[in-house]
Amino acid sequence: MGFVQDVLTSFVAIIPVTLAQSLILAFVVLGIMIPFRMLNFPDLTSEGAFPLGGCVCGVLLAAGASPLVAIMVAFAVGFAAGCCTAFIHLRFRIHTLLAGILMMTMLYSINLRIMGKSNLSVFGSPAVFDWVPFTRPGFPASKIVVAGLLALVVFLALYMFFRTEKGTAVRAVGANPDMAEAQGINVWAATIGGVGLASAFSASSGALMVQSQGFADVNMGLGILINGLAALMIGEAVVGKQTVWRQLLAPFAGAIIYYQLVSFCLAAGMPPPDLKLATGLFVLAMLALPSLKRSRGSAPAREAIRE
């Protein structure tokens, strides 16, 4: 009982911290979901766009720019990175995954050029989290309020967009690009815009994370893709993906649940180096679960046919 009580006490103590972090990183999960689910465009650009946004934000904050301006610029450069990935795929007929790998690789050098070094400290620089009244700057409460409000605004905006004619056209391109083109939909515009928007959200998440932790690093996106995919799988398993609002809610719900699970594992004494292995095994299990269910469901049917 003593061990369980200690674990629960440690877990409860860090819930505000992990909740703030999960709300910030939920935008990366959203950036993974949009190409993957809405456009049927498996993309790896998020792992490069996340540090890109962080590096741009760090340099602007160090130069004395407003934290809001830094986030907006990070959003813009992330959008440009995603557009480049989609253009490489469409123009040169390169597979989406390879196009994402190429862009992610190039962004590493670009991030180094932007900062001029591998990491940059911005401790003491202003952050959007400092603007929340009645909260202490730098504490989880202000981060939860800002990230939560941004998540709500983004969710509502995307929900309204995907219910419009243009939003439906984007989803149609993901469902069947040939049929969408036959209906007069501009496949290039929908794909480039959708992938660009997804990378923009990932870059914005990187900018928020830099303002939260106080430094930027070119390696801050290492492993963020597998973590985001794990969060997306959890969100879809819990919320579902049958409707637009469920699909949009899944990244946010999944990010919160996933990072709470990670914090619980750490509180229970799991060594941090084992988290990547545990995450990979969990994603594998979530991806394999539908196949296993289909296999179990078809086994009685095969037995009945044999009889």
Coordinates of C-alpha atoms in Angstrom, one line a residue, residues 60-267:
L60 CA 12.6 36.4 -32.4
L61 CA 12.3 36.4 -28.6
A62 CA 16.0 36.8 -28.2
A63 CA 15.8 39.8 -30.6
G64 CA 13.1 41.4 -28.4
A65 CA 10.1 40.6 -30.6
S66 CA 6.6 40.2 -29.1
P67 CA 5.8 36.6 -28.1
L68 CA 2.5 36.8 -30.2
V69 CA 4.4 37.9 -33.2
A70 CA 6.9 35.1 -32.7
I71 CA 4.1 32.5 -32.7
M72 CA 2.5 34.0 -35.8
V73 CA 5.9 33.9 -37.7
A74 CA 6.4 30.3 -36.5
F75 CA 2.9 29.5 -37.9
A76 CA 3.8 31.1 -41.3
V77 CA 7.2 29.3 -41.7
G78 CA 5.6 26.0 -40.6
F79 CA 2.9 26.5 -43.3
A80 CA 5.6 27.1 -45.9
A81 CA 7.4 23.9 -44.8
G82 CA 4.3 21.8 -45.2
C83 CA 3.5 23.4 -48.6
C84 CA 7.0 22.4 -49.7
T85 CA 6.4 18.8 -48.7
A86 CA 3.1 18.6 -50.5
F87 CA 4.6 20.3 -53.6
I88 CA 7.6 17.8 -53.7
H89 CA 5.1 14.9 -53.6
L90 CA 2.7 16.4 -56.3
R91 CA 5.3 17.8 -58.7
F92 CA 7.9 15.1 -58.6
R93 CA 5.7 12.1 -57.8
I94 CA 7.7 11.3 -54.7
H95 CA 6.0 9.2 -52.1
T96 CA 4.5 11.2 -49.2
L97 CA 6.7 9.6 -46.6
L98 CA 9.9 10.1 -48.6
A99 CA 8.9 13.7 -49.3
G100 CA 8.4 14.2 -45.5
I101 CA 11.7 12.6 -44.7
L102 CA 13.5 14.9 -47.2
M103 CA 11.9 18.0 -45.8
M104 CA 12.5 16.9 -42.2
T105 CA 16.2 16.3 -43.0
M106 CA 16.6 19.7 -44.7
L107 CA 14.8 21.5 -41.9
Y108 CA 17.5 20.3 -39.5
S109 CA 20.1 22.3 -41.3
I110 CA 17.7 25.2 -41.7
N111 CA 17.1 25.3 -38.0
L112 CA 20.8 25.4 -37.3
R113 CA 21.2 28.3 -39.8
I114 CA 18.3 30.1 -38.1
M115 CA 19.7 29.9 -34.6
G116 CA 23.4 29.8 -35.5
K117 CA 23.9 27.2 -32.9
S118 CA 22.3 24.0 -31.6
N119 CA 20.4 25.6 -28.7
L120 CA 19.3 29.0 -27.5
S121 CA 18.2 30.2 -24.1
V122 CA 15.3 32.7 -23.8
F123 CA 14.9 32.6 -20.1
G124 CA 13.5 36.0 -19.0
S125 CA 12.0 36.8 -22.3
P126 CA 8.2 37.6 -22.4
A127 CA 5.8 34.8 -23.2
V128 CA 2.1 34.7 -24.0
F129 CA 1.6 32.8 -20.7
D130 CA 2.5 35.9 -18.8
W131 CA -0.6 37.7 -20.1
V132 CA -3.0 35.6 -18.0
P133 CA -4.4 37.7 -15.1
F134 CA -4.5 36.4 -11.6
T135 CA -1.9 33.7 -12.2
R136 CA 1.8 33.6 -11.5
P137 CA 4.0 33.7 -14.6
G138 CA 5.8 30.5 -15.4
F139 CA 3.4 28.3 -13.4
P140 CA 1.2 25.6 -15.0
A141 CA -2.1 27.5 -14.4
S142 CA -1.3 30.2 -16.9
K143 CA -0.1 27.7 -19.5
I144 CA -3.2 25.6 -19.1
V145 CA -5.4 28.7 -19.6
V146 CA -3.6 29.9 -22.7
A147 CA -3.1 26.5 -24.3
G148 CA -6.7 25.5 -23.4
L149 CA -8.2 28.6 -25.0
L150 CA -6.1 28.2 -28.1
A151 CA -7.1 24.6 -28.4
L152 CA -10.8 25.5 -28.1
V153 CA -10.5 28.3 -30.7
V154 CA -8.6 26.0 -33.1
F155 CA -11.1 23.2 -32.6
L156 CA -14.1 25.4 -33.3
A157 CA -12.5 27.1 -36.3
L158 CA -11.6 23.8 -37.9
Y159 CA -15.0 22.3 -37.2
M160 CA -16.7 25.2 -38.9
F161 CA -14.2 25.0 -41.8
F162 CA -14.6 21.3 -42.5
R163 CA -18.4 21.8 -42.6
T164 CA -18.1 24.4 -45.4
E165 CA -17.9 23.6 -49.1
K166 CA -14.1 24.1 -49.2
G167 CA -13.6 21.9 -46.1
T168 CA -15.7 19.2 -47.7
A169 CA -13.6 19.4 -50.8
V170 CA -10.5 18.9 -48.8
R171 CA -12.0 15.8 -47.2
A172 CA -13.1 14.6 -50.6
V173 CA -9.5 14.8 -51.9
G174 CA -8.4 12.6 -49.0
A175 CA -11.2 10.1 -49.7
N176 CA -10.7 9.8 -53.5
P177 CA -8.5 12.3 -55.3
D178 CA -9.5 11.1 -58.8
M179 CA -13.2 11.5 -58.1
A180 CA -12.6 14.8 -56.5
E181 CA -10.7 16.1 -59.5
A182 CA -13.5 14.8 -61.8
Q183 CA -15.9 16.9 -59.7
G184 CA -13.8 20.0 -60.4
I185 CA -12.0 20.2 -57.1
N186 CA -8.4 21.6 -57.3
V187 CA -6.5 18.6 -55.8
W188 CA -3.2 20.5 -55.7
A189 CA -4.6 23.5 -53.8
A190 CA -6.4 21.2 -51.3
T191 CA -3.4 19.0 -50.7
I192 CA -0.8 21.8 -50.4
G193 CA -3.1 23.9 -48.2
G194 CA -4.0 21.0 -45.9
V195 CA -0.5 19.8 -45.4
G196 CA 0.7 23.3 -45.0
L197 CA -1.9 24.0 -42.3
A198 CA -0.9 20.8 -40.5
S199 CA 2.7 21.8 -40.4
A200 CA 1.8 25.3 -39.3
F201 CA 0.0 23.8 -36.2
S202 CA 3.1 21.7 -35.4
A203 CA 5.4 24.8 -35.7
S204 CA 3.0 26.8 -33.5
S205 CA 3.3 24.0 -30.9
G206 CA 7.1 24.3 -31.1
A207 CA 6.8 28.1 -30.5
L208 CA 4.5 27.6 -27.5
M209 CA 6.9 25.0 -26.1
V210 CA 9.9 27.3 -26.3
Q211 CA 8.0 30.0 -24.5
S212 CA 7.0 27.5 -21.9
Q213 CA 10.4 25.9 -21.2
G214 CA 12.5 28.9 -21.9
F215 CA 14.9 27.6 -24.5
A216 CA 15.0 26.3 -28.1
D217 CA 16.9 23.3 -29.4
V218 CA 17.3 21.8 -32.8
N219 CA 16.7 18.3 -31.4
M220 CA 13.5 19.3 -29.5
G221 CA 11.4 17.4 -32.1
L222 CA 13.2 14.1 -31.8
G223 CA 10.6 11.4 -31.2
I224 CA 7.7 13.8 -31.3
L225 CA 6.2 12.0 -34.2
I226 CA 5.9 8.6 -32.5
N227 CA 4.5 10.3 -29.4
G228 CA 2.0 12.2 -31.4
L229 CA 0.9 9.1 -33.3
A230 CA 0.5 7.2 -30.0
A231 CA -1.6 10.1 -28.7
L232 CA -3.7 10.1 -31.9
M233 CA -4.4 6.3 -31.6
I234 CA -5.5 6.8 -28.0
G235 CA -7.7 9.7 -28.9
E236 CA -9.4 7.8 -31.7
A237 CA -9.9 4.7 -29.5
V238 CA -11.6 6.8 -26.8
V239 CA -13.4 9.5 -28.8
G240 CA -13.8 7.7 -32.1
K241 CA -13.4 9.1 -35.7
Q242 CA -16.8 8.5 -37.3
T243 CA -17.7 12.2 -37.5
V244 CA -15.8 15.5 -38.1
W245 CA -16.0 16.7 -34.5
R246 CA -14.9 13.4 -33.2
Q247 CA -11.9 13.3 -35.5
L248 CA -10.9 16.8 -34.5
L249 CA -11.4 16.1 -30.8
A250 CA -9.3 13.0 -30.9
P251 CA -5.9 14.7 -31.0
F252 CA -6.6 16.9 -28.0
A253 CA -8.2 14.1 -25.9
G254 CA -5.5 11.7 -26.9
A255 CA -2.6 14.1 -26.1
I256 CA -4.0 14.7 -22.6
I257 CA -4.5 11.0 -21.9
Y258 CA -1.2 9.9 -23.4
Y259 CA 1.0 12.4 -21.5
Q260 CA -0.9 11.5 -18.3
L261 CA -0.1 7.9 -18.9
V262 CA 3.6 8.8 -19.4
S263 CA 3.7 10.8 -16.2
F264 CA 2.1 7.8 -14.4
C265 CA 4.7 5.5 -15.7
L266 CA 7.5 7.8 -14.6
A267 CA 5.8 8.2 -11.1

